[in-house]
Coordinates of C-alpha atoms in Angstrom, one line a residue:
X1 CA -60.0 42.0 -14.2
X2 CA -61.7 40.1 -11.1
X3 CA -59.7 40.2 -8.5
X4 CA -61.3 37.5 -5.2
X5 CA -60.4 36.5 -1.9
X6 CA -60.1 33.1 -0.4
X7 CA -62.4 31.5 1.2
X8 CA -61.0 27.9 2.6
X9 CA -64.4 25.0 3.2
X10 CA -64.1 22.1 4.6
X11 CA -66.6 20.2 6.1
X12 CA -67.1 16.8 8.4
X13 CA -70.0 15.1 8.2
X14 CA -71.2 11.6 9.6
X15 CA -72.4 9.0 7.4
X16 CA -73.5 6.4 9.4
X17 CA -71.7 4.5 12.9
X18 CA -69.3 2.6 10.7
X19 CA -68.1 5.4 8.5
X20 CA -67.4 8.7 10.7
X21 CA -66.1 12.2 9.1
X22 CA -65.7 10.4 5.4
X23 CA -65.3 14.3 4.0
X24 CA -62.7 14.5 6.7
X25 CA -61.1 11.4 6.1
X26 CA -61.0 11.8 1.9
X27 CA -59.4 15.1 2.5
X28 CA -56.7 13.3 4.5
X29 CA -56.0 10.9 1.7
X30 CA -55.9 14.3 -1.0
X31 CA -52.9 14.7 1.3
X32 CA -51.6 11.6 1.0
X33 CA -52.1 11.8 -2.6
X34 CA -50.0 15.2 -2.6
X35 CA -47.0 13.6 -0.9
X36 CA -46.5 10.9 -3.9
X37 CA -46.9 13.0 -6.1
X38 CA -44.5 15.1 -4.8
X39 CA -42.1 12.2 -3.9
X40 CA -42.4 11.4 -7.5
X41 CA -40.7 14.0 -8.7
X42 CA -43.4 16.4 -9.8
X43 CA -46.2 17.0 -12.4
X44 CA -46.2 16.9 -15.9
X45 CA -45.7 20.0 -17.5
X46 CA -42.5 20.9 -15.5
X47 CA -44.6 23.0 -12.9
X48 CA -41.9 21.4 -10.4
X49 CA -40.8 21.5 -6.3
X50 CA -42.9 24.8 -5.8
X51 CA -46.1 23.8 -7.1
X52 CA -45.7 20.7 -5.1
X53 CA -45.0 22.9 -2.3
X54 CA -48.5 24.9 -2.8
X55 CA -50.7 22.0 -3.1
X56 CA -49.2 20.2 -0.4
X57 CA -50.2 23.2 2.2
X58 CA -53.2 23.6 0.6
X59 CA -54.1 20.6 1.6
X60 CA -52.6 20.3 4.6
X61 CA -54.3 23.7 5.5
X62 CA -57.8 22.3 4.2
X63 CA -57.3 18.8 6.7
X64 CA -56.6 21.2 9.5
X65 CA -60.1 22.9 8.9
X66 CA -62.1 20.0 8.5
X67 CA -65.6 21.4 9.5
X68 CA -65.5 25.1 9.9
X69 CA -65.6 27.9 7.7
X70 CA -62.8 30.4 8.3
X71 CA -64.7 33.1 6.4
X72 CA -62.4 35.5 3.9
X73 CA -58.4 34.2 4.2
X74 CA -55.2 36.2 3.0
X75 CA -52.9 33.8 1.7
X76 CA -52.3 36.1 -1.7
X77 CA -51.5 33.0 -3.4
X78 CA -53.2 34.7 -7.0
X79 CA -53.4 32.9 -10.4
X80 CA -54.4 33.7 -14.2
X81 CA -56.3 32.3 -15.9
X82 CA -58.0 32.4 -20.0
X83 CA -60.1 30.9 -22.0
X84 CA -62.6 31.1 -24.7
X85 CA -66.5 32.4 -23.8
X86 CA -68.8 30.0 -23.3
X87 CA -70.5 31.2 -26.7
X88 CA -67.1 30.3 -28.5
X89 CA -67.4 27.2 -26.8
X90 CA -70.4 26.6 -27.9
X91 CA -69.4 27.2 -31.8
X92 CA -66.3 25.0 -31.1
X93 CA -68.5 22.1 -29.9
X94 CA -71.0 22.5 -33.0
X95 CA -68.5 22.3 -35.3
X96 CA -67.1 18.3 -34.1
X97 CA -69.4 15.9 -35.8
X98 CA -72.4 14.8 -33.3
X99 CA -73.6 11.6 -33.5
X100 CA -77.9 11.1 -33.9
X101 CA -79.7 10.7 -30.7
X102 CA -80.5 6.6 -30.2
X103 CA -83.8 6.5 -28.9
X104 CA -82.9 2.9 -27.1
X105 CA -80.3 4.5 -24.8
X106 CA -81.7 5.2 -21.7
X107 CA -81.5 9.0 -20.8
X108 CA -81.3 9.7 -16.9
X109 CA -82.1 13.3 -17.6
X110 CA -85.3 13.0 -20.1
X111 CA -88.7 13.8 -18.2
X112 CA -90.3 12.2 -20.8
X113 CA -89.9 8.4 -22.9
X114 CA -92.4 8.5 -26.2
X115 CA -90.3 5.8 -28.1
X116 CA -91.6 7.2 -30.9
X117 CA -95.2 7.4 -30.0
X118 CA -97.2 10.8 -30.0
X119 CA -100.2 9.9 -27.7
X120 CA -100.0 10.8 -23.7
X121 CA -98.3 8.6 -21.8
X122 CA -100.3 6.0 -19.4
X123 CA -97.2 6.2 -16.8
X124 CA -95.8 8.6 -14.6
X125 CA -92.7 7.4 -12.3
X126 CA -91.7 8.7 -10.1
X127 CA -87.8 8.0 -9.2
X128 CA -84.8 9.6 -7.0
X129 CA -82.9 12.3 -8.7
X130 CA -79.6 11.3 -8.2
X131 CA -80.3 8.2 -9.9
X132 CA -79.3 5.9 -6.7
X133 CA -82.5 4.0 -5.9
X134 CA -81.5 0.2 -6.5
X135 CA -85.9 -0.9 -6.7
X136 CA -86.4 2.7 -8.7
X137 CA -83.6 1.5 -11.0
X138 CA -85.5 -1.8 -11.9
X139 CA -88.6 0.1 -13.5
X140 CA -87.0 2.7 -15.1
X141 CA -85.1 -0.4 -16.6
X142 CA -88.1 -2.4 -17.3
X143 CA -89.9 0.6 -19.2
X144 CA -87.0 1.5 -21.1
X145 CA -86.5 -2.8 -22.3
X146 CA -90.2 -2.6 -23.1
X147 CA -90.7 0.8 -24.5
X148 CA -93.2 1.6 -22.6
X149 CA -93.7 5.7 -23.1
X150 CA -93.8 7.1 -19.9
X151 CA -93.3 10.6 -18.0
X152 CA -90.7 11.1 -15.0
X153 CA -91.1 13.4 -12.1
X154 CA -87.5 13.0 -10.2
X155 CA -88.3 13.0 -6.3
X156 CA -85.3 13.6 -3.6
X157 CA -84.3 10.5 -1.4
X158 CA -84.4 11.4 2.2
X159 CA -81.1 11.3 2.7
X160 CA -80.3 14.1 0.8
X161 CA -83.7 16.5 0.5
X162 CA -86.9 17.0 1.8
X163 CA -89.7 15.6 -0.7
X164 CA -92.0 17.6 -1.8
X165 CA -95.5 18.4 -0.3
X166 CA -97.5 17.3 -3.7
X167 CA -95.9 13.3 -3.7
X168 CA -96.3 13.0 -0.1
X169 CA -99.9 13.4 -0.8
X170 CA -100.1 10.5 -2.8
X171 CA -97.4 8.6 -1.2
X172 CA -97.5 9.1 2.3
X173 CA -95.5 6.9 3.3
X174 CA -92.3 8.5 1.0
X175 CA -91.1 5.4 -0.4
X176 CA -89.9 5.4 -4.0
X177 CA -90.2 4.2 -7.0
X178 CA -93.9 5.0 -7.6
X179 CA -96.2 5.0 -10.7
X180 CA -99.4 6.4 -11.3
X181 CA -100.8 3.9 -14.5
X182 CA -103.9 6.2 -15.5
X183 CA -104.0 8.0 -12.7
X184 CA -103.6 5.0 -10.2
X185 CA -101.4 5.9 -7.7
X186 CA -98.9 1.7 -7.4
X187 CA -96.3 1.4 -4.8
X188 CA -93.4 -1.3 -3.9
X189 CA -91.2 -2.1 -7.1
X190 CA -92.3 -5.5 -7.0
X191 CA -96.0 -4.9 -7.7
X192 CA -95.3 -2.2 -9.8
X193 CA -93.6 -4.8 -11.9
X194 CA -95.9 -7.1 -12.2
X195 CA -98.5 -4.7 -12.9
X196 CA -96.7 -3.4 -15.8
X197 CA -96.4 -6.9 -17.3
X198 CA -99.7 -7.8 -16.9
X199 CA -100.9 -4.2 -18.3
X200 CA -99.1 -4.2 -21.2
X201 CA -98.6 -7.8 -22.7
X202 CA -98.4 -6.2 -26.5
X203 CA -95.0 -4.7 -25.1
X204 CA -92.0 -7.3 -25.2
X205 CA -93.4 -10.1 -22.3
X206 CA -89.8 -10.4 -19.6
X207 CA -90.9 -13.1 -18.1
X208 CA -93.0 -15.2 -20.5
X209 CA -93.2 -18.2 -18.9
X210 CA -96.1 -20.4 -17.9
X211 CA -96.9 -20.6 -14.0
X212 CA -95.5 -24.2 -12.9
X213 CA -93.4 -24.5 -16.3
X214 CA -90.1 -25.4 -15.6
X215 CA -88.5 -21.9 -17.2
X216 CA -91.0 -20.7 -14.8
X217 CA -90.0 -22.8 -11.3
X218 CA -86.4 -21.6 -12.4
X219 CA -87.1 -17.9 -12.8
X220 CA -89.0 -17.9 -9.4
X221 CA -85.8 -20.1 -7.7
X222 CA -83.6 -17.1 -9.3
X223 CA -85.3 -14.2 -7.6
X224 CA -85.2 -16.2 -4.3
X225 CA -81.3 -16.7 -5.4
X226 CA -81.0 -13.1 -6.0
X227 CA -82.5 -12.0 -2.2
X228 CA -80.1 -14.6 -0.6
X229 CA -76.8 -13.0 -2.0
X230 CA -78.5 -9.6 -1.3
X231 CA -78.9 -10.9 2.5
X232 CA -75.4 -12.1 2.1
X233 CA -74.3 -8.9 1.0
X234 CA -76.0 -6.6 3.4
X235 CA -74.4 -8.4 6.3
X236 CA -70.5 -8.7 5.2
X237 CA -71.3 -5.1 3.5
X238 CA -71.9 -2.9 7.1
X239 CA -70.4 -5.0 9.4
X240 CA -66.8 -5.0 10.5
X241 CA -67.1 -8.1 12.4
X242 CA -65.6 -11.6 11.3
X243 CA -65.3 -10.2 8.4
X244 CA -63.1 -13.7 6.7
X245 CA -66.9 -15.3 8.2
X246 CA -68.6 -12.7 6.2
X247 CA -66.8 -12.9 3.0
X248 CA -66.7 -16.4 3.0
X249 CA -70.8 -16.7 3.5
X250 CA -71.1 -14.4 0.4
X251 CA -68.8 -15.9 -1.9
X252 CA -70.8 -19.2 -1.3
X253 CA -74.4 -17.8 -2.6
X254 CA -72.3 -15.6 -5.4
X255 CA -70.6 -19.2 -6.5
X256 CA -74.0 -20.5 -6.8
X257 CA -75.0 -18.0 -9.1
X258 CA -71.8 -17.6 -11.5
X259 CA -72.7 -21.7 -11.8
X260 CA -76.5 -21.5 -12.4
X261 CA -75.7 -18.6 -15.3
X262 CA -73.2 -21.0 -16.7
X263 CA -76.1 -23.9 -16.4
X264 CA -78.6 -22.0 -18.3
X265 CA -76.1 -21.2 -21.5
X266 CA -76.0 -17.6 -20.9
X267 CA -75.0 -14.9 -20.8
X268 CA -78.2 -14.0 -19.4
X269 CA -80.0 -15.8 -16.3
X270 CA -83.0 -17.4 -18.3
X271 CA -80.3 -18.2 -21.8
X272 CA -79.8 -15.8 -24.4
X273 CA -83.2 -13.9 -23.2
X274 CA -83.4 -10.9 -21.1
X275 CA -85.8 -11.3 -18.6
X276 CA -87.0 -9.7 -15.5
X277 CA -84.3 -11.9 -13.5
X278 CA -81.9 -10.1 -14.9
X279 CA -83.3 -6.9 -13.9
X280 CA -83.8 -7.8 -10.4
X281 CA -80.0 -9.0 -10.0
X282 CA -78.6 -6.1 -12.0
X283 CA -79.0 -3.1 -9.3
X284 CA -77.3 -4.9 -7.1
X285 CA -74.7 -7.0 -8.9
X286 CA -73.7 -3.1 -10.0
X287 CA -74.1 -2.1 -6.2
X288 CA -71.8 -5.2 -4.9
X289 CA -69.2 -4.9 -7.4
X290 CA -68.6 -1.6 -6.3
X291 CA -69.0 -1.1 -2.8
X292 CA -67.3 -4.7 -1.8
X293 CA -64.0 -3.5 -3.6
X294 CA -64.3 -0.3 -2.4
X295 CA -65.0 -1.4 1.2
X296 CA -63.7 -5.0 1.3
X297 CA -60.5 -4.6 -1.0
X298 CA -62.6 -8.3 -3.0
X299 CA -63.2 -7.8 -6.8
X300 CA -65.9 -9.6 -8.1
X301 CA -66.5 -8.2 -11.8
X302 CA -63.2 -9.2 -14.0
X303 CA -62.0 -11.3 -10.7
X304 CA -59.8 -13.0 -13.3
X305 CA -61.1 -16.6 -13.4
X306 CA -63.3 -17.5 -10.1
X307 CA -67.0 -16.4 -11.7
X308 CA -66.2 -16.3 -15.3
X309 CA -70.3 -16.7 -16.2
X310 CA -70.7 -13.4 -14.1
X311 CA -68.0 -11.4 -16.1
X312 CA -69.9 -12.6 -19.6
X313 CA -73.3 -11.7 -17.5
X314 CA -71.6 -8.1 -16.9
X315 CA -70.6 -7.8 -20.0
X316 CA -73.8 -8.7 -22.0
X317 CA -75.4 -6.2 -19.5
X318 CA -73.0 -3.3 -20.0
X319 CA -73.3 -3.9 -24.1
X320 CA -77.5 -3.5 -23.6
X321 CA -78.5 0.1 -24.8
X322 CA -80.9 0.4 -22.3
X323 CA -78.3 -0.5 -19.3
X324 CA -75.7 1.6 -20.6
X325 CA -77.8 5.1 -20.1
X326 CA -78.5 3.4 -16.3
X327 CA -75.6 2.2 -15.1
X328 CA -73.5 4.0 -12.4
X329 CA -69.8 3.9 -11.6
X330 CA -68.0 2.5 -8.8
X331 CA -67.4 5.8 -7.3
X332 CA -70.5 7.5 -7.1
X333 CA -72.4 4.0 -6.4
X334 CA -69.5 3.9 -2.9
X335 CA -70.4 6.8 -2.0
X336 CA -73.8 6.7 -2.2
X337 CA -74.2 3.0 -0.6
X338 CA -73.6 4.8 3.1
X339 CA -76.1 6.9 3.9
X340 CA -78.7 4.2 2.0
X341 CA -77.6 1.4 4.4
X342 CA -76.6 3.1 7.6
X343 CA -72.5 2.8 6.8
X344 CA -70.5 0.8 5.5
X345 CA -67.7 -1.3 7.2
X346 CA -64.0 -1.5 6.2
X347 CA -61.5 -4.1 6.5
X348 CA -58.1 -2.8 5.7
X349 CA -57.6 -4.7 2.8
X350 CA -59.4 -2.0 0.8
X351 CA -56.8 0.6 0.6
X352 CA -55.3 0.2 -2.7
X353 CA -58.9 0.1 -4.3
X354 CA -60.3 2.7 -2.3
X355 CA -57.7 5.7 -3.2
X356 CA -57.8 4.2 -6.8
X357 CA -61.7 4.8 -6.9
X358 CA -61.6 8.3 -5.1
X359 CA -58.9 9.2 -7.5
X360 CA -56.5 10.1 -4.6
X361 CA -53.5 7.7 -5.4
X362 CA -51.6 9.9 -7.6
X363 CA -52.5 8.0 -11.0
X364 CA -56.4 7.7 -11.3
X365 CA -57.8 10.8 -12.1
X366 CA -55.0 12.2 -13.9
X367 CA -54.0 12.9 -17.2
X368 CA -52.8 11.2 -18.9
X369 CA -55.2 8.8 -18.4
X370 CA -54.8 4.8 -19.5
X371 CA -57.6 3.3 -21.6
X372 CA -60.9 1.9 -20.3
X373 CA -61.1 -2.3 -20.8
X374 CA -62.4 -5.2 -19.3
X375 CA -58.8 -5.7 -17.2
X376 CA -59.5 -1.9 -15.9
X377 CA -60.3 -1.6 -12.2
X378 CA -63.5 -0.9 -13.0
X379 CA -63.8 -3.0 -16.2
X380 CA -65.4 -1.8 -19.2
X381 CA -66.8 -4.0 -21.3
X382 CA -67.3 -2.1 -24.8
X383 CA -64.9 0.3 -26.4
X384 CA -63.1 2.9 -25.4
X385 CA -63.2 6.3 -27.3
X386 CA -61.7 9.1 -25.1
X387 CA -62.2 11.7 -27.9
X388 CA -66.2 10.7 -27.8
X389 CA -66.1 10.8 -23.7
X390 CA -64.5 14.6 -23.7
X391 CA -67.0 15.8 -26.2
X392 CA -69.8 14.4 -24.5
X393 CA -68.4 15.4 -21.0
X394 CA -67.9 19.2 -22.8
X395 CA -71.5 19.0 -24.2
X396 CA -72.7 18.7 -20.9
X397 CA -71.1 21.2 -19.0
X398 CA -71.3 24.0 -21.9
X399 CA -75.6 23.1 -21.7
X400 CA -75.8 23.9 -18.4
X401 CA -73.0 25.7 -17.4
X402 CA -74.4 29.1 -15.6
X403 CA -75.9 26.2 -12.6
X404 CA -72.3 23.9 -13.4
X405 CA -70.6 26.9 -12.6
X406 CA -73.2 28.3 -9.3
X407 CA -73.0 24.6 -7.9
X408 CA -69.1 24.6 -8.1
X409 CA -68.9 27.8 -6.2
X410 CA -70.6 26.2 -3.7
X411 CA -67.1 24.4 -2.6
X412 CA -65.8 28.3 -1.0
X413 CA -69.3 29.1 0.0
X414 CA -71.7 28.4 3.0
X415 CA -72.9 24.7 3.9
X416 CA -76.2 23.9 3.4
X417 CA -78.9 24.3 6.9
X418 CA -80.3 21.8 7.5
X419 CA -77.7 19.2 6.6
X420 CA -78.4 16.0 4.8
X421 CA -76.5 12.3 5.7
X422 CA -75.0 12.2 2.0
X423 CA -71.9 13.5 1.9
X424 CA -72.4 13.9 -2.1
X425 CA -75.1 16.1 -1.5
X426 CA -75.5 19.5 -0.4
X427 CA -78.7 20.7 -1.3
X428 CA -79.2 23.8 0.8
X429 CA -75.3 25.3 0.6
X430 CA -74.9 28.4 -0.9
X431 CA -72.1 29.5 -3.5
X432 CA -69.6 31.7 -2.6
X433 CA -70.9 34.8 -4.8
X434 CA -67.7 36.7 -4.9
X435 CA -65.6 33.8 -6.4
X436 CA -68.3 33.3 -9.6
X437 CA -66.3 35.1 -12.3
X438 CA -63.1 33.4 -11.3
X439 CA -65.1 29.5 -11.0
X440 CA -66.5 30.3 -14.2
X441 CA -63.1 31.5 -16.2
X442 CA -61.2 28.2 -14.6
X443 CA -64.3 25.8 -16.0
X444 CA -64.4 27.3 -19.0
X445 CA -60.6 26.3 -19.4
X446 CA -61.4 22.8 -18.1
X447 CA -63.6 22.5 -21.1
X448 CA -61.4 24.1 -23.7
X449 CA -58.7 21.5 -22.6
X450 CA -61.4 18.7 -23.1
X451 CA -62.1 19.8 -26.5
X452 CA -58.3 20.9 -27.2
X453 CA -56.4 18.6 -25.2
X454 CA -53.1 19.1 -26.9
X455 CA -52.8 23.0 -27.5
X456 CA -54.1 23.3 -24.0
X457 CA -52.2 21.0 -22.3
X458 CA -49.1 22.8 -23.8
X459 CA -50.4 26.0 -22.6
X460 CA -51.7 25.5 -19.8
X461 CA -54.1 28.6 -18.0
X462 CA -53.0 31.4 -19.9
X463 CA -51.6 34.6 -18.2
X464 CA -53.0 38.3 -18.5
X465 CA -56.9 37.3 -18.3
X466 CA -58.2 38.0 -14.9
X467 CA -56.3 37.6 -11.6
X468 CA -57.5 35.8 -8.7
X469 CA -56.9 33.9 -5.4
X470 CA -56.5 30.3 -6.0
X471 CA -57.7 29.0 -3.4
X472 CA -61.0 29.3 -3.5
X473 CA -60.8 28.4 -7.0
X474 CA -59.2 25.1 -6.9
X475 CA -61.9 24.6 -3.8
X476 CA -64.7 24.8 -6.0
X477 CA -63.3 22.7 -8.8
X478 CA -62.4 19.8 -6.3
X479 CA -66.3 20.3 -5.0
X480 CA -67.4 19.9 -8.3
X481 CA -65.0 16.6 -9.1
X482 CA -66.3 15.0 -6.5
X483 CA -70.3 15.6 -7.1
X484 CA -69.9 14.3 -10.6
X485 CA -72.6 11.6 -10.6
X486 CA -72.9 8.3 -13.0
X487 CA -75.6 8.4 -14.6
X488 CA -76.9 11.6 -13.4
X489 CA -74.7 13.9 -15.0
X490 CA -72.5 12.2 -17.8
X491 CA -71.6 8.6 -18.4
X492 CA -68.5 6.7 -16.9
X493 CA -65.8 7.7 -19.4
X494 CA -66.7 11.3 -19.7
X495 CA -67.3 11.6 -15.9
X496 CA -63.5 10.0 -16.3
X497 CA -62.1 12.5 -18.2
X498 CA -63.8 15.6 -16.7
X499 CA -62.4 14.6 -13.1
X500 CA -59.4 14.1 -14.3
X501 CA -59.4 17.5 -16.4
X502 CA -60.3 19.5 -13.6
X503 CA -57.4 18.2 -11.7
X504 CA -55.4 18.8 -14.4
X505 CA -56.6 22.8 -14.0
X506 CA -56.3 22.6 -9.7
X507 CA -53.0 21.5 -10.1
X508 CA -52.2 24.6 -12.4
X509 CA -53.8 26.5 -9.8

């Protein structure tokens, strides 16, 4: 029996001017998201008034400490909980059928891309590890479309680590992505990518065209499309001035491109080709679909009618192999935006979309959850298998779980020193050591409901295991919910489902 105290975190930290205290500000809305619950008559499950009664404080009590640690508590608010071993896990997970490993799905966690090939590799990148770098995201996509073999060496973006010693040696100037092409050390994405077409022309040519042909004039009026909306975007994006001006000068450029897609037949800029106009809009498409509903309340992917060529662009993009390993989701991508650009701005108009996306309106992020399609608030364009999603979101978490379960703690342990600008990412925080045992019993019942959602949704955490103060508990689960990054750590749906299956356990707790 393990038997912990409570530790209570909670945190401010500054994101940029537009954006103060976001950590303090989402807790806020946690509270929010407590009281409709609450006003809605209760959970499912039948855990009624009292539970209600518990979270609510909790909360309440984690808003009023916003940004200090109050060291060991006393509340003697205790719960049980039991669940299989991680080895039983592990069985339980080898016995579902697994499908084979497609070698055209990009993999944000492989340090290596042979495609097949057994020689060494001519290319090393070097990209962020968090997978948030808009210019790293275009040649890790244009190696993976090519299949060009390559080796990865993930590198820290400064707003959340220091980078190592070694890179700054042969990048002084810290920028990423990077490539060293036998040993050449190639900055700035767009020379890398030009370099990598003209290096390896036996591997499907992106932009094939003839200098001064007319596919060619259009490709090059594309890009110069594609820096105007970004222009557009970066300026309605982190300001919170005229912000009807702002919209209204983005929507322009964004027009002009839903038309020039319908122009060229589609669904893809240059026709029914992929080209390297598609992969310099698609980091940012992703980034503005995201952040401008998040931050702006304006949805521009499934909008419903005004850039119908962009939804069949998004579309053909999400149903590309090699996108689908890339891509992020609309909450990690808000939430990292920030600290990139210095803040971003809100408008008021964003509410609704904003607590949908952090999961804090009562109905995102719990179970049960509604399917995934292209009329979801985040559309998804392909099919929607929540079996497959739990599986692969219990896969990943049973891999790795002794650092899952040391990174969760860290949500009832010590901030990190120094302190990084993303509030996602806490690089130097320590876990709360006495708490382990009782983090790692509650995950391991997060998973077994995954995998068993049914038995254990009936159950619920068993009783007689190992008692322990809840507190710190549910602290670390909520830590880890909210540091579940797309693509980093699982895709979109099972990132879906685990957040929502770890609220399912802090609401038990």
């Amino acid at each position: 029996m393990v038997k912990t105290s409570t530790t209570t975190a909670g945190r401010s930290t500054s994101q940029g001017s537009t954006r103060v205290q976001p950590r303090a500000r989402a807790v806020e809305r946690r509270v929010r998201c407590a009281r409709t619950v609450r006003a809605a008559g209760g959970v499912s499950g039948g855990e009624g008034k009292d539970f209600m009664k518990r979270a609510f404080e909790r909360a309440r009590g984690m808003l009023e400490n916003v940004g200090e640690r109050t060291g060991v508590a006393t509340s003697g608010m205790k719960c049980d909980i039991d669940a299989p071993t991680w080895g039983e896990l592990e069985r339980m997970l080898s016995e579902l059928p697994q499908e084979p490993v497609d070698d055209e799905v990009s993999d944000a966690s492989a340090s290596e891309r042979l495609f097949g090939t057994t020689s060494i590799p001519r290319v090393k990148l070097y990209r962020d590890s968090a997978s948030w770098c808009p210019y790293s995201q275009k040649i890790w996509m244009q190696l993976e479309e090519k299949r060009i073999p390559y080796v990865k060496e993930k590198i820290n973006m400064r707003c959340y680590g220091l980078k190592p010693e070694s890179f700054m040696k042969i990048a002084p100037s810290g920028a990423l992505p990077v490539i060293e092409l036998d040993g050449q050390v190639i900055s700035e994405s767009s020379v890398i990518a030009r370099v990598i077409e003209d290096e390896f022309p036996e591997h499907k040519p992106l932009l094939p065209y003839v200098p001064g042909s007319a596919e060619g004039e259009r490709a090059r009026y594309l890009m110069q499309m594609e820096r105007a909306l970004f222009g557009r975007w970066m300026q309605w994006i982190t300001s919170s001035w005229s912000d009807g001006s702002g919209y209204s000068a983005y929507s322009e450029v964004l027009d002009s491109v839903d038309a020039e897609l319908g122009s060229g037949g589609g669904p893809y800029f240059m026709g029914s080709d992929f080209t390297m106009v598609d992969i310099a809009f698609a980091p940012f498409l992703e980034r503005m679909a995201s952040s401008i509903l998040y931050y702006k309340g304006v949805k521009i992917e499934g909008n419903g009618g005004r850039w119908p060529h962009l939804d069949s662009w998004f579309a053909a993009m999400a149903n590309r192999k090699t996108y689908r390993g890339i891509k992020s989701d609309y909450y990690t991508t808000a939430h990292d935006l920030p600290p990139q650009l210095g803040g971003c701005a809100e408008n008021g108009d964003n509410v609704s979309a904003r607590d949908a996306i952090d999961g804090v309106d009562g109905v995102n992020w719990r179970l049960p959850l509604g399917p995934l399609n292209e009329k979801s608030l985040e559309p998804w364009w392909s099919s929607d298998d929540p079996v497959a999603a739990r599986i692969e979101a219990a896969r990943k978490i049973v891999s790795n779980h002794t650092n899952v379960v040391r990174f969760a703690a860290r949500g009832c342990g010590e901030p990190g020193k120094p302190s990084y600008s993303a509030p996602l990412s806490d690089p130097n925080a320590r876990p709360g050591e006495a708490h382990i045992p009782a983090v790692d019993a509650a995950l391991r019942c997060v998973v077994h409901a995954m995998l068993q959602p049914d038995v254990a949704s009936a159950q619920g955490p068993a009783k007689n295991a190992g008692m322990f103060d809840a507190d710190a508990t549910s602290a670390s689960l909520a830590y880890l919910r909210d540091r579940v990054g797309v693509p980093r750590d699982m895709s979109y749906p099972a990132a879906r489902q685990f957040r929502a299956y770890l609220n399912w356990a802090i609401e038990r707790l």
